[in-house]
PDB file of N, CA and C in Angstrom:
ATOM      1  N   TYR A  62      -2.927 -17.342  22.141  1.00 54.00           N
ATOM      2  CA  TYR A  62      -2.125 -18.422  22.644  1.00 54.00           C
ATOM      3  C   TYR A  62      -2.618 -19.793  22.199  1.00 54.00           C
ATOM      4  N   GLY A  63      -3.729 -19.912  21.542  1.00 60.00           N
ATOM      5  CA  GLY A  63      -4.265 -21.208  21.188  1.00 60.00           C
ATOM      6  C   GLY A  63      -4.345 -21.432  19.701  1.00 60.00           C
ATOM      7  N   GLU A  64      -4.560 -22.679  19.337  1.00 62.00           N
ATOM      8  CA  GLU A  64      -4.656 -23.056  17.939  1.00 62.00           C
ATOM      9  C   GLU A  64      -5.740 -22.250  17.235  1.00 62.00           C
ATOM     10  N   ARG A  65      -5.420 -21.793  16.026  1.00 76.00           N
ATOM     11  CA  ARG A  65      -6.318 -21.033  15.162  1.00 76.00           C
ATOM     12  C   ARG A  65      -6.764 -19.688  15.730  1.00 76.00           C
ATOM     13  N   SER A  66      -6.068 -19.185  16.716  1.00 90.00           N
ATOM     14  CA  SER A  66      -6.391 -17.852  17.221  1.00 90.00           C
ATOM     15  C   SER A  66      -6.026 -16.824  16.164  1.00 90.00           C
ATOM     16  N   ARG A  67      -6.847 -15.768  16.058  1.00 93.00           N
ATOM     17  CA  ARG A  67      -6.586 -14.722  15.077  1.00 93.00           C
ATOM     18  C   ARG A  67      -6.841 -13.360  15.689  1.00 93.00           C
ATOM     19  N   GLY A  68      -5.962 -12.441  15.357  1.00 95.00           N
ATOM     20  CA  GLY A  68      -6.159 -11.039  15.711  1.00 95.00           C
ATOM     21  C   GLY A  68      -6.242 -10.272  14.403  1.00 95.00           C
ATOM     22  N   ILE A  69      -7.424  -9.840  14.017  1.00 97.00           N
ATOM     23  CA  ILE A  69      -7.625  -9.206  12.716  1.00 97.00           C
ATOM     24  C   ILE A  69      -8.340  -7.872  12.900  1.00 97.00           C
ATOM     25  N   GLY A  70      -7.760  -6.810  12.322  1.00 98.00           N
ATOM     26  CA  GLY A  70      -8.408  -5.502  12.315  1.00 98.00           C
ATOM     27  C   GLY A  70      -8.436  -4.791  13.647  1.00 98.00           C
ATOM     28  N   ASN A  71      -7.465  -5.053  14.500  1.00 98.00           N
ATOM     29  CA  ASN A  71      -7.417  -4.413  15.817  1.00 98.00           C
ATOM     30  C   ASN A  71      -6.561  -3.153  15.792  1.00 98.00           C
ATOM     31  N   HIS A  72      -6.752  -2.312  16.791  1.00 98.00           N
ATOM     32  CA  HIS A  72      -5.969  -1.097  16.974  1.00 98.00           C
ATOM     33  C   HIS A  72      -5.434  -1.137  18.402  1.00 98.00           C
ATOM     34  N   ALA A  73      -4.133  -1.405  18.541  1.00 98.00           N
ATOM     35  CA  ALA A  73      -3.509  -1.511  19.859  1.00 98.00           C
ATOM     36  C   ALA A  73      -2.533  -0.365  20.040  1.00 98.00           C
ATOM     37  N   TRP A  74      -2.711   0.426  21.101  1.00 98.00           N
ATOM     38  CA  TRP A  74      -1.834   1.567  21.293  1.00 98.00           C
ATOM     39  C   TRP A  74      -1.723   1.936  22.770  1.00 98.00           C
ATOM     40  N   GLY A  75      -0.595   2.560  23.108  1.00 98.00           N
ATOM     41  CA  GLY A  75      -0.398   3.112  24.439  1.00 98.00           C
ATOM     42  C   GLY A  75      -0.263   2.099  25.559  1.00 98.00           C
ATOM     43  N   ASN A  76       0.100   0.872  25.255  1.00 97.00           N
ATOM     44  CA  ASN A  76       0.264  -0.142  26.292  1.00 97.00           C
ATOM     45  C   ASN A  76       1.622  -0.026  26.965  1.00 97.00           C
ATOM     46  N   GLY A  77       1.680  -0.413  28.219  1.00 96.00           N
ATOM     47  CA  GLY A  77       2.931  -0.413  28.969  1.00 96.00           C
ATOM     48  C   GLY A  77       3.805  -1.607  28.637  1.00 96.00           C
ATOM     49  N   GLY A  78       3.428  -2.371  27.646  1.00 96.00           N
ATOM     50  CA  GLY A  78       4.193  -3.523  27.166  1.00 96.00           C
ATOM     51  C   GLY A  78       4.043  -3.607  25.665  1.00 96.00           C
ATOM     52  N   SER A  79       3.622  -4.752  25.171  1.00 97.00           N
ATOM     53  CA  SER A  79       3.466  -4.975  23.732  1.00 97.00           C
ATOM     54  C   SER A  79       2.042  -4.675  23.278  1.00 97.00           C
ATOM     55  N   GLY A  80       1.919  -4.296  22.001  1.00 98.00           N
ATOM     56  CA  GLY A  80       0.597  -4.091  21.423  1.00 98.00           C
ATOM     57  C   GLY A  80      -0.088  -5.412  21.151  1.00 98.00           C
ATOM     58  N   LEU A  81       0.556  -6.284  20.367  1.00 97.00           N
ATOM     59  CA  LEU A  81       0.034  -7.611  20.044  1.00 97.00           C
ATOM     60  C   LEU A  81       1.126  -8.635  20.347  1.00 97.00           C
ATOM     61  N   TRP A  82       0.761  -9.714  21.018  1.00 95.00           N
ATOM     62  CA  TRP A  82       1.735 -10.736  21.429  1.00 95.00           C
ATOM     63  C   TRP A  82       1.165 -12.093  21.074  1.00 95.00           C
ATOM     64  N   GLY A  83       1.913 -12.872  20.303  1.00 93.00           N
ATOM     65  CA  GLY A  83       1.452 -14.206  19.954  1.00 93.00           C
ATOM     66  C   GLY A  83       2.572 -15.213  20.016  1.00 93.00           C
ATOM     67  N   GLU A  84       2.310 -16.319  20.700  1.00 89.00           N
ATOM     68  CA  GLU A  84       3.249 -17.437  20.688  1.00 89.00           C
ATOM     69  C   GLU A  84       2.463 -18.732  20.756  1.00 89.00           C
ATOM     70  N   TYR A  85       2.862 -19.669  19.911  1.00 87.00           N
ATOM     71  CA  TYR A  85       2.179 -20.957  19.836  1.00 87.00           C
ATOM     72  C   TYR A  85       3.162 -21.991  19.333  1.00 87.00           C
ATOM     73  N   ASN A  86       3.292 -23.068  20.053  1.00 81.00           N
ATOM     74  CA  ASN A  86       4.221 -24.125  19.672  1.00 81.00           C
ATOM     75  C   ASN A  86       3.538 -25.474  19.837  1.00 81.00           C
ATOM     76  N   GLY A  87       2.345 -25.590  19.242  1.00 80.00           N
ATOM     77  CA  GLY A  87       1.580 -26.819  19.368  1.00 80.00           C
ATOM     78  C   GLY A  87       1.294 -27.437  18.020  1.00 80.00           C
ATOM     79  N   ALA A  88       0.418 -28.400  18.009  1.00 75.00           N
ATOM     80  CA  ALA A  88       0.024 -29.061  16.766  1.00 75.00           C
ATOM     81  C   ALA A  88      -1.101 -28.272  16.102  1.00 75.00           C
ATOM     82  N   GLY A  89      -1.223 -28.403  14.806  1.00 75.00           N
ATOM     83  CA  GLY A  89      -2.297 -27.729  14.082  1.00 75.00           C
ATOM     84  C   GLY A  89      -1.917 -26.321  13.670  1.00 75.00           C
ATOM     85  N   GLU A  90      -2.922 -25.550  13.299  1.00 82.00           N
ATOM     86  CA  GLU A  90      -2.689 -24.189  12.832  1.00 82.00           C
ATOM     87  C   GLU A  90      -2.297 -23.285  13.989  1.00 82.00           C
ATOM     88  N   GLY A  91      -1.402 -22.360  13.706  1.00 88.00           N
ATOM     89  CA  GLY A  91      -0.940 -21.427  14.710  1.00 88.00           C
ATOM     90  C   GLY A  91      -1.795 -20.179  14.780  1.00 88.00           C
ATOM     91  N   ILE A  92      -1.178 -19.089  15.176  1.00 92.00           N
ATOM     92  CA  ILE A  92      -1.845 -17.812  15.392  1.00 92.00           C
ATOM     93  C   ILE A  92      -1.603 -16.901  14.192  1.00 92.00           C
ATOM     94  N   GLU A  93      -2.564 -16.060  13.879  1.00 95.00           N
ATOM     95  CA  GLU A  93      -2.442 -15.115  12.767  1.00 95.00           C
ATOM     96  C   GLU A  93      -2.807 -13.712  13.231  1.00 95.00           C
ATOM     97  N   PHE A  94      -1.918 -12.756  12.935  1.00 97.00           N
ATOM     98  CA  PHE A  94      -2.207 -11.328  13.092  1.00 97.00           C
ATOM     99  C   PHE A  94      -2.286 -10.739  11.692  1.00 97.00           C
ATOM    100  N   ARG A  95      -3.391 -10.080  11.375  1.00 98.00           N
ATOM    101  CA  ARG A  95      -3.566  -9.524  10.032  1.00 98.00           C
ATOM    102  C   ARG A  95      -4.343  -8.210  10.106  1.00 98.00           C
ATOM    103  N   ASP A  96      -3.865  -7.222   9.315  1.00 98.00           N
ATOM    104  CA  ASP A  96      -4.566  -5.939   9.150  1.00 98.00           C
ATOM    105  C   ASP A  96      -4.798  -5.210  10.467  1.00 98.00           C
ATOM    106  N   ASN A  97      -3.799  -5.247  11.347  1.00 98.00           N
ATOM    107  CA  ASN A  97      -3.867  -4.522  12.611  1.00 98.00           C
ATOM    108  C   ASN A  97      -3.015  -3.262  12.548  1.00 98.00           C
ATOM    109  N   VAL A  98      -3.292  -2.334  13.445  1.00 98.00           N
ATOM    110  CA  VAL A  98      -2.460  -1.158  13.644  1.00 98.00           C
ATOM    111  C   VAL A  98      -1.998  -1.187  15.098  1.00 98.00           C
ATOM    112  N   SER A  99      -0.691  -1.085  15.313  1.00 98.00           N
ATOM    113  CA  SER A  99      -0.125  -1.119  16.658  1.00 98.00           C
ATOM    114  C   SER A  99       0.895   0.006  16.778  1.00 98.00           C
ATOM    115  N   HIS A 100       0.654   0.931  17.714  1.00 98.00           N
ATOM    116  CA  HIS A 100       1.570   2.068  17.835  1.00 98.00           C
ATOM    117  C   HIS A 100       1.664   2.580  19.269  1.00 98.00           C
ATOM    118  N   ASP A 101       2.785   3.246  19.520  1.00 98.00           N
ATOM    119  CA  ASP A 101       3.049   3.918  20.797  1.00 98.00           C
ATOM    120  C   ASP A 101       2.955   2.985  22.003  1.00 98.00           C
ATOM    121  N   ASN A 102       3.414   1.753  21.835  1.00 98.00           N
ATOM    122  CA  ASN A 102       3.539   0.802  22.934  1.00 98.00           C
ATOM    123  C   ASN A 102       4.988   0.828  23.419  1.00 98.00           C
ATOM    124  N   THR A 103       5.217   0.648  24.721  1.00 98.00           N
ATOM    125  CA  THR A 103       6.578   0.797  25.239  1.00 98.00           C
ATOM    126  C   THR A 103       7.510  -0.338  24.827  1.00 98.00           C
ATOM    127  N   SER A 104       6.975  -1.494  24.510  1.00 98.00           N
ATOM    128  CA  SER A 104       7.804  -2.626  24.111  1.00 98.00           C
ATOM    129  C   SER A 104       7.612  -2.900  22.614  1.00 98.00           C
ATOM    130  N   TYR A 105       7.114  -4.075  22.242  1.00 98.00           N
ATOM    131  CA  TYR A 105       6.956  -4.452  20.843  1.00 98.00           C
ATOM    132  C   TYR A 105       5.623  -3.964  20.275  1.00 98.00           C
ATOM    133  N   GLY A 106       5.638  -3.587  19.007  1.00 98.00           N
ATOM    134  CA  GLY A 106       4.373  -3.356  18.321  1.00 98.00           C
ATOM    135  C   GLY A 106       3.683  -4.686  18.114  1.00 98.00           C
ATOM    136  N   ILE A 107       4.430  -5.664  17.578  1.00 98.00           N
ATOM    137  CA  ILE A 107       3.951  -7.044  17.431  1.00 98.00           C
ATOM    138  C   ILE A 107       5.092  -7.983  17.798  1.00 98.00           C
ATOM    139  N   TYR A 108       4.813  -8.932  18.660  1.00 97.00           N
ATOM    140  CA  TYR A 108       5.766  -9.970  19.042  1.00 97.00           C
ATOM    141  C   TYR A 108       5.241 -11.299  18.509  1.00 97.00           C
ATOM    142  N   THR A 109       6.059 -11.993  17.721  1.00 94.00           N
ATOM    143  CA  THR A 109       5.658 -13.286  17.179  1.00 94.00           C
ATOM    144  C   THR A 109       6.676 -14.347  17.575  1.00 94.00           C
ATOM    145  N   SER A 110       6.173 -15.546  17.844  1.00 91.00           N
ATOM    146  CA  SER A 110       7.041 -16.635  18.245  1.00 91.00           C
ATOM    147  C   SER A 110       6.466 -17.959  17.752  1.00 91.00           C
ATOM    148  N   TYR A 111       7.324 -18.817  17.251  1.00 90.00           N
ATOM    149  CA  TYR A 111       6.966 -20.142  16.754  1.00 90.00           C
ATOM    150  C   TYR A 111       5.934 -20.046  15.631  1.00 90.00           C
ATOM    151  N   GLU A 112       4.829 -20.737  15.693  1.00 90.00           N
ATOM    152  CA  GLU A 112       3.881 -20.784  14.573  1.00 90.00           C
ATOM    153  C   GLU A 112       2.910 -19.600  14.598  1.00 90.00           C
ATOM    154  N   VAL A 113       3.469 -18.400  14.497  1.00 93.00           N
ATOM    155  CA  VAL A 113       2.668 -17.176  14.472  1.00 93.00           C
ATOM    156  C   VAL A 113       2.962 -16.445  13.172  1.00 93.00           C
ATOM    157  N   ALA A 114       1.911 -16.057  12.460  1.00 94.00           N
ATOM    158  CA  ALA A 114       2.050 -15.337  11.194  1.00 94.00           C
ATOM    159  C   ALA A 114       1.559 -13.903  11.376  1.00 94.00           C
ATOM    160  N   SER A 115       2.309 -12.975  10.820  1.00 97.00           N
ATOM    161  CA  SER A 115       1.962 -11.560  10.903  1.00 97.00           C
ATOM    162  C   SER A 115       1.930 -10.997   9.484  1.00 97.00           C
ATOM    163  N   PHE A 116       0.732 -10.640   8.991  1.00 97.00           N
ATOM    164  CA  PHE A 116       0.551 -10.176   7.619  1.00 97.00           C
ATOM    165  C   PHE A 116      -0.112  -8.796   7.586  1.00 97.00           C
ATOM    166  N   ASP A 117       0.415  -7.920   6.755  1.00 98.00           N
ATOM    167  CA  ASP A 117      -0.261  -6.674   6.370  1.00 98.00           C
ATOM    168  C   ASP A 117      -0.662  -5.802   7.550  1.00 98.00           C
ATOM    169  N   ASN A 118       0.183  -5.738   8.573  1.00 98.00           N
ATOM    170  CA  ASN A 118      -0.054  -4.877   9.730  1.00 98.00           C
ATOM    171  C   ASN A 118       0.729  -3.580   9.575  1.00 98.00           C
ATOM    172  N   ILE A 119       0.342  -2.571  10.317  1.00 98.00           N
ATOM    173  CA  ILE A 119       1.058  -1.298  10.371  1.00 98.00           C
ATOM    174  C   ILE A 119       1.495  -1.084  11.810  1.00 98.00           C
ATOM    175  N   VAL A 120       2.792  -0.876  12.016  1.00 98.00           N
ATOM    176  CA  VAL A 120       3.326  -0.625  13.354  1.00 98.00           C
ATOM    177  C   VAL A 120       4.236   0.594  13.318  1.00 98.00           C
ATOM    178  N   TYR A 121       4.127   1.436  14.329  1.00 98.00           N
ATOM    179  CA  TYR A 121       4.989   2.618  14.412  1.00 98.00           C
ATOM    180  C   TYR A 121       5.028   3.147  15.844  1.00 98.00           C
ATOM    181  N   GLY A 122       6.128   3.824  16.156  1.00 98.00           N
ATOM    182  CA  GLY A 122       6.258   4.494  17.441  1.00 98.00           C
ATOM    183  C   GLY A 122       6.367   3.573  18.645  1.00 98.00           C
ATOM    184  N   ASN A 123       6.749   2.318  18.436  1.00 98.00           N
ATOM    185  CA  ASN A 123       6.910   1.357  19.529  1.00 98.00           C
ATOM    186  C   ASN A 123       8.374   1.262  19.924  1.00 98.00           C
ATOM    187  N   GLY A 124       8.655   0.627  21.074  1.00 97.00           N
ATOM    188  CA  GLY A 124      10.045   0.381  21.455  1.00 97.00           C
ATOM    189  C   GLY A 124      10.764  -0.434  20.389  1.00 97.00           C
ATOM    190  N   THR A 125      10.116  -1.470  19.879  1.00 97.00           N
ATOM    191  CA  THR A 125      10.566  -2.296  18.759  1.00 97.00           C
ATOM    192  C   THR A 125       9.368  -2.516  17.858  1.00 97.00           C
ATOM    193  N   GLY A 126       9.545  -2.451  16.552  1.00 97.00           N
ATOM    194  CA  GLY A 126       8.418  -2.594  15.624  1.00 97.00           C
ATOM    195  C   GLY A 126       7.805  -3.978  15.648  1.00 97.00           C
ATOM    196  N   ILE A 127       8.408  -4.927  14.925  1.00 98.00           N
ATOM    197  CA  ILE A 127       7.935  -6.313  14.883  1.00 98.00           C
ATOM    198  C   ILE A 127       9.110  -7.203  15.256  1.00 98.00           C
ATOM    199  N   TYR A 128       8.890  -8.088  16.196  1.00 97.00           N
ATOM    200  CA  TYR A 128       9.937  -8.992  16.648  1.00 97.00           C
ATOM    201  C   TYR A 128       9.516 -10.426  16.377  1.00 97.00           C
ATOM    202  N   ALA A 129      10.349 -11.145  15.637  1.00 96.00           N
ATOM    203  CA  ALA A 129      10.096 -12.566  15.356  1.00 96.00           C
ATOM    204  C   ALA A 129      11.114 -13.382  16.144  1.00 96.00           C
ATOM    205  N   TYR A 130      10.656 -14.078  17.173  1.00 94.00           N
ATOM    206  CA  TYR A 130      11.535 -14.811  18.085  1.00 94.00           C
ATOM    207  C   TYR A 130      12.161 -16.044  17.453  1.00 94.00           C
ATOM    208  N   SER A 131      11.437 -16.723  16.585  1.00 92.00           N
ATOM    209  CA  SER A 131      11.929 -17.999  16.067  1.00 92.00           C
ATOM    210  C   SER A 131      11.834 -18.052  14.550  1.00 92.00           C
ATOM    211  N   THR A 132      12.519 -19.016  13.969  1.00 91.00           N
ATOM    212  CA  THR A 132      12.498 -19.163  12.516  1.00 91.00           C
ATOM    213  C   THR A 132      11.148 -19.652  12.011  1.00 91.00           C
ATOM    214  N   GLU A 133      10.302 -20.193  12.885  1.00 90.00           N
ATOM    215  CA  GLU A 133       8.970 -20.637  12.469  1.00 90.00           C
ATOM    216  C   GLU A 133       7.995 -19.480  12.314  1.00 90.00           C
ATOM    217  N   ALA A 134       8.290 -18.335  12.900  1.00 92.00           N
ATOM    218  CA  ALA A 134       7.413 -17.162  12.796  1.00 92.00           C
ATOM    219  C   ALA A 134       7.466 -16.614  11.371  1.00 92.00           C
ATOM    220  N   LEU A 135       6.332 -16.218  10.835  1.00 94.00           N
ATOM    221  CA  LEU A 135       6.251 -15.681   9.479  1.00 94.00           C
ATOM    222  C   LEU A 135       5.807 -14.226   9.555  1.00 94.00           C
ATOM    223  N   VAL A 136       6.617 -13.351   8.974  1.00 96.00           N
ATOM    224  CA  VAL A 136       6.337 -11.913   8.964  1.00 96.00           C
ATOM    225  C   VAL A 136       6.391 -11.463   7.502  1.00 96.00           C
ATOM    226  N   GLN A 137       5.264 -10.961   6.975  1.00 97.00           N
ATOM    227  CA  GLN A 137       5.204 -10.666   5.553  1.00 97.00           C
ATOM    228  C   GLN A 137       4.230  -9.520   5.274  1.00 97.00           C
ATOM    229  N   GLY A 138       4.651  -8.574   4.431  1.00 98.00           N
ATOM    230  CA  GLY A 138       3.764  -7.519   3.947  1.00 98.00           C
ATOM    231  C   GLY A 138       3.387  -6.471   4.973  1.00 98.00           C
ATOM    232  N   ASN A 139       4.157  -6.363   6.059  1.00 98.00           N
ATOM    233  CA  ASN A 139       3.871  -5.388   7.098  1.00 98.00           C
ATOM    234  C   ASN A 139       4.564  -4.063   6.799  1.00 98.00           C
ATOM    235  N   THR A 140       4.080  -2.996   7.392  1.00 98.00           N
ATOM    236  CA  THR A 140       4.713  -1.690   7.299  1.00 98.00           C
ATOM    237  C   THR A 140       5.125  -1.264   8.705  1.00 98.00           C
ATOM    238  N   ALA A 141       6.426  -1.003   8.892  1.00 96.00           N
ATOM    239  CA  ALA A 141       6.941  -0.575  10.189  1.00 96.00           C
ATOM    240  C   ALA A 141       7.751   0.694   9.997  1.00 96.00           C
ATOM    241  N   TYR A 142       7.459   1.688  10.802  1.00 94.00           N
ATOM    242  CA  TYR A 142       8.249   2.929  10.769  1.00 94.00           C
ATOM    243  C   TYR A 142       8.276   3.582  12.121  1.00 94.00           C
TER     244      TYR A 142
END
């Protein structure tokens, strides 16, 4: 939730909500999710909003794979199935 926060190399699974959740709408650098695996979560594998970047993650078996709430969210190079 804060400037320059990063989630890198995590394994999120089996949550009753989202695996990874990021939203930031402030000044400076936003949030980055990179090289994570998120699966079997009941809601989103990865939820991104505003200045949140999601790169090179693997998501599968979630209610929704990757959700980008706003046009400022950047989603690139991920694998979702």
